CSV table of C-alpha atoms in Angstrom, one decimal:
chain,number,residue,atom,x,y,z
A,70,MET,CA,88.8,7.3,130.6
A,71,ARG,CA,87.1,10.4,129.4
A,72,ASN,CA,86.5,8.8,125.9
A,73,ARG,CA,85.0,5.8,127.6
A,74,GLN,CA,82.6,7.9,129.6
A,75,ASP,CA,81.7,10.0,126.5
A,76,HIS,CA,80.9,6.7,124.7
A,77,HIS,CA,78.7,5.6,127.6
A,78,VAL,CA,76.8,8.9,127.5
A,79,ARG,CA,76.2,8.5,123.7
A,80,GLU,CA,74.9,5.0,124.2
A,81,ILE,CA,72.6,6.1,127.0
A,82,ASP,CA,71.4,9.0,124.7
A,83,ALA,CA,70.4,6.3,122.2
A,84,PHE,CA,68.3,4.6,124.9
A,85,ASP,CA,66.8,7.9,125.9
A,86,SER,CA,65.8,8.6,122.3
A,87,TRP,CA,64.4,5.1,121.9
A,88,ILE,CA,62.3,5.3,125.0
A,89,SER,CA,61.2,8.9,124.3
A,90,ARG,CA,59.9,7.8,120.9
A,91,MET,CA,57.9,5.0,122.5
A,92,ILE,CA,56.4,7.5,125.0
A,93,SER,CA,55.5,10.0,122.3
A,94,GLY,CA,53.9,7.1,120.4
A,95,GLY,CA,51.4,6.6,123.2
A,96,ARG,CA,53.1,4.3,125.6
A,97,SER,CA,53.2,5.1,129.3
A,98,ALA,CA,56.4,4.8,131.3
A,99,TYR,CA,57.3,4.1,134.9
A,100,PHE,CA,60.5,4.3,136.8
A,101,LEU,CA,60.9,1.2,139.0
A,102,ASN,CA,63.3,0.9,141.9
A,103,PHE,CA,63.8,-2.7,143.0
A,104,MET,CA,65.0,-3.0,146.6
A,105,PHE,CA,66.2,-6.4,148.0
A,106,ARG,CA,66.6,-8.1,151.3
A,107,GLN,CA,70.2,-9.0,152.2
A,108,LEU,CA,71.8,-11.0,149.4
A,109,PRO,CA,75.1,-12.9,149.3
A,110,ASP,CA,78.3,-10.8,149.5
A,111,SER,CA,79.6,-11.5,145.9
A,112,ARG,CA,78.7,-8.6,143.6
A,113,ARG,CA,78.4,-11.0,140.7
A,114,THR,CA,76.0,-13.2,142.6
A,115,ARG,CA,73.9,-10.2,143.7
A,116,ASN,CA,73.7,-9.0,140.1
A,117,GLU,CA,72.5,-12.4,138.9
A,118,ILE,CA,69.9,-12.7,141.7
A,119,MET,CA,68.7,-9.2,141.0
A,120,LYS,CA,68.3,-9.8,137.3
A,121,ASP,CA,66.6,-13.1,138.0
A,122,GLU,CA,64.1,-11.4,140.3
A,123,VAL,CA,63.4,-8.6,137.8
A,124,CYS,CA,62.9,-11.2,135.1
A,125,ARG,CA,60.4,-13.0,137.4
A,126,VAL,CA,58.5,-9.8,138.1
A,127,TYR,CA,58.5,-9.0,134.3
A,128,ALA,CA,57.2,-12.5,133.4
A,129,THR,CA,54.4,-12.1,135.9
A,130,LEU,CA,53.3,-8.7,134.7
A,131,VAL,CA,53.4,-9.7,131.0
A,132,THR,CA,50.6,-12.2,131.7
A,133,ARG,CA,48.5,-9.2,133.0
A,134,GLU,CA,49.2,-7.1,129.9
A,135,VAL,CA,49.3,-9.6,127.0
A,136,ARG,CA,47.0,-12.4,126.3
A,137,ARG,CA,49.4,-14.6,124.3
A,138,PRO,CA,52.9,-13.2,124.9
A,139,ARG,CA,54.7,-15.9,122.8
A,140,SER,CA,52.7,-15.2,119.6
A,141,SER,CA,54.3,-13.0,117.0
A,142,GLY,CA,51.1,-10.9,116.7
A,143,SER,CA,51.4,-9.9,120.4
A,144,GLN,CA,54.9,-8.4,120.1
A,145,TYR,CA,53.6,-4.8,119.6
A,146,ALA,CA,51.7,-5.0,122.9
A,147,MET,CA,54.6,-6.4,125.0
A,148,PRO,CA,55.7,-4.2,127.9
A,149,ARG,CA,59.4,-3.2,127.6
A,150,LEU,CA,61.7,-3.1,130.6
A,151,PHE,CA,65.2,-1.5,130.6
A,152,GLY,CA,67.4,-1.6,133.7
A,153,CYS,CA,70.6,-2.2,135.5
A,154,PRO,CA,72.0,-2.4,139.1
A,155,ASP,CA,72.8,0.8,140.9
A,156,PHE,CA,75.2,1.5,143.8
A,157,PRO,CA,74.2,4.6,145.7
A,158,VAL,CA,75.5,5.8,149.0
A,159,PRO,CA,73.4,4.5,152.0
A,160,LYS,CA,70.7,6.9,153.2
A,161,ARG,CA,68.0,7.0,155.8
A,162,ASP,CA,64.8,5.2,155.1
A,163,LYS,CA,62.0,7.8,155.5
A,164,HIS,CA,59.5,5.2,156.7
A,165,SER,CA,61.4,3.4,159.4
A,166,HIS,CA,64.2,5.9,160.1
A,167,ARG,CA,66.8,3.1,160.0
A,168,LEU,CA,70.0,3.3,158.2
A,169,VAL,CA,69.6,1.5,154.9
A,170,VAL,CA,72.7,-0.8,154.4
A,171,ALA,CA,71.2,-4.0,152.9
A,172,ASN,CA,73.5,-5.1,150.0
A,173,GLU,CA,75.7,-2.0,150.7
A,174,GLY,CA,72.9,0.1,149.1
A,175,MET,CA,73.0,-1.9,145.8
A,176,HIS,CA,69.6,-2.1,144.1
A,177,PHE,CA,68.1,-2.3,140.6
A,178,ASN,CA,66.7,0.6,138.6
A,179,GLY,CA,64.3,-0.1,135.7
A,180,LEU,CA,62.1,1.7,133.2
A,181,LEU,CA,58.9,-0.1,132.4
A,182,VAL,CA,57.2,1.1,129.2
A,183,LEU,CA,53.6,-0.2,128.7
A,184,SER,CA,51.8,-0.3,125.3
A,185,PRO,CA,48.4,1.2,124.8
A,186,PHE,CA,47.5,-2.0,123.0
A,187,GLY,CA,48.0,-4.2,126.1
A,188,ARG,CA,45.0,-5.5,128.1
A,189,GLY,CA,45.4,-2.7,130.6
A,190,GLU,CA,44.9,-4.9,133.6
A,191,LEU,CA,48.1,-3.7,135.3
A,192,ASP,CA,48.3,-0.5,137.3
A,193,PRO,CA,52.0,-0.3,138.2
A,194,GLU,CA,51.6,2.3,140.8
A,195,HIS,CA,49.3,0.0,142.9
A,196,ASP,CA,49.8,-3.5,141.7
A,197,LEU,CA,53.6,-4.0,142.0
A,198,ASP,CA,53.8,-3.5,145.8
A,199,GLY,CA,52.6,-7.0,146.9
A,200,GLU,CA,51.9,-10.6,145.8
A,201,PRO,CA,52.7,-12.1,143.4
A,202,TYR,CA,55.4,-9.6,142.6
A,203,VAL,CA,56.9,-9.1,146.0
A,204,ARG,CA,56.7,-12.3,148.0
A,205,SER,CA,56.7,-12.3,151.7
A,206,ASN,CA,59.5,-14.9,151.9
A,207,GLY,CA,61.4,-13.9,148.7
A,208,ARG,CA,64.5,-12.0,148.0
A,209,LEU,CA,62.8,-8.9,146.7
A,210,ASP,CA,61.8,-6.5,149.5
A,211,ARG,CA,59.8,-3.9,147.6
A,212,ILE,CA,59.3,-2.1,144.3
A,213,HIS,CA,59.0,1.6,144.3
A,214,VAL,CA,57.0,2.9,141.2
A,215,THR,CA,57.1,6.4,139.9
A,216,PRO,CA,55.3,7.5,136.7
A,217,VAL,CA,57.6,9.1,134.2
A,218,ASP,CA,56.0,12.5,133.5
A,219,PHE,CA,58.9,14.2,131.8
A,220,GLY,CA,61.7,12.9,129.6
A,221,SER,CA,62.6,9.2,129.7
A,222,MET,CA,64.7,8.9,132.9
A,223,ALA,CA,67.2,6.8,130.9
A,224,HIS,CA,70.2,8.7,132.2
A,225,TYR,CA,69.0,8.3,135.8
A,226,THR,CA,68.3,4.6,135.2
A,227,PHE,CA,71.7,3.9,133.7
A,228,LYS,CA,73.7,6.3,135.9
A,229,SER,CA,75.9,3.4,137.2
A,230,ILE,CA,76.9,2.7,133.5
A,231,GLU,CA,77.7,6.4,133.0
A,232,ARG,CA,80.0,6.2,136.0
A,233,GLY,CA,82.0,3.4,134.3
A,234,GLY,CA,79.7,0.4,135.1
A,235,ASN,CA,79.6,-2.8,133.0
A,236,TRP,CA,77.4,-2.9,129.9
A,237,ASP,CA,76.8,-6.6,130.6
A,238,ASP,CA,74.7,-5.5,133.6
A,239,ILE,CA,72.1,-3.9,131.4
A,240,LEU,CA,68.8,-5.9,131.2
A,241,ILE,CA,66.4,-5.4,128.3
A,242,LEU,CA,63.1,-7.3,128.3
A,243,PRO,CA,61.5,-8.9,126.5
A,244,ARG,CA,64.6,-10.8,125.3
A,245,SER,CA,65.0,-11.4,121.6
A,246,PRO,CA,64.4,-14.9,120.2
A,247,SER,CA,68.1,-15.3,119.4
A,248,GLU,CA,69.1,-14.3,122.9
A,249,LEU,CA,66.6,-16.8,124.4
A,250,SER,CA,68.0,-19.7,122.2
A,251,GLU,CA,71.6,-18.8,123.2
A,252,ARG,CA,70.6,-18.9,126.9
A,253,ARG,CA,68.9,-22.2,126.5
A,254,SER,CA,71.9,-23.8,124.7
A,255,SER,CA,74.3,-22.4,127.4
A,256,LEU,CA,72.2,-24.1,130.1
A,257,ARG,CA,72.5,-27.6,128.4
A,258,LEU,CA,75.0,-29.9,129.9
A,259,PRO,CA,77.6,-31.3,127.5
A,260,GLY,CA,76.8,-34.8,126.3
A,261,LEU,CA,73.1,-34.6,127.1
A,262,THR,CA,70.4,-34.4,124.5
A,263,ASP,CA,66.9,-32.9,124.7
A,264,LEU,CA,64.3,-35.4,125.7
């Protein structure tokens, strides 16, 4: 068990190094805490819903930062997002003084790294707290945004992995072209052809 945890720490150190290099290269970083309304009881279903919502938020913010996100020339300006689910102990919500127990405290931590070559139309601290990112009738309740002023916050973001979580829970955006083609082919039904 100890060797497995050491391996996780080394892998997260690699993320820390990667993100730190991007920050020192002029990118700005933000820690994002995605909180959700009550989701189904299955942990696997919660993970999938959370990842889908984070991907939806990312797809929306990309259009604010990059004029043509699918073009190969825009790849240097793409925002990067790294994240995974987290399982803290329930604590009191400072705003409403209610006990926070939605999804047994499960939420999603993310690191958003923005390029200085983007359009600069997104201000994460102010723009991610409402429509179109957080919908009034959606599953996402709120996104708490904190600028990363020191280090990369990679170890905090991936703390559930350090504690023995599943590496398959990690989300890295944008997805690589090979990952997208694998996902498309897995969604096809056997015996059907593309129209």
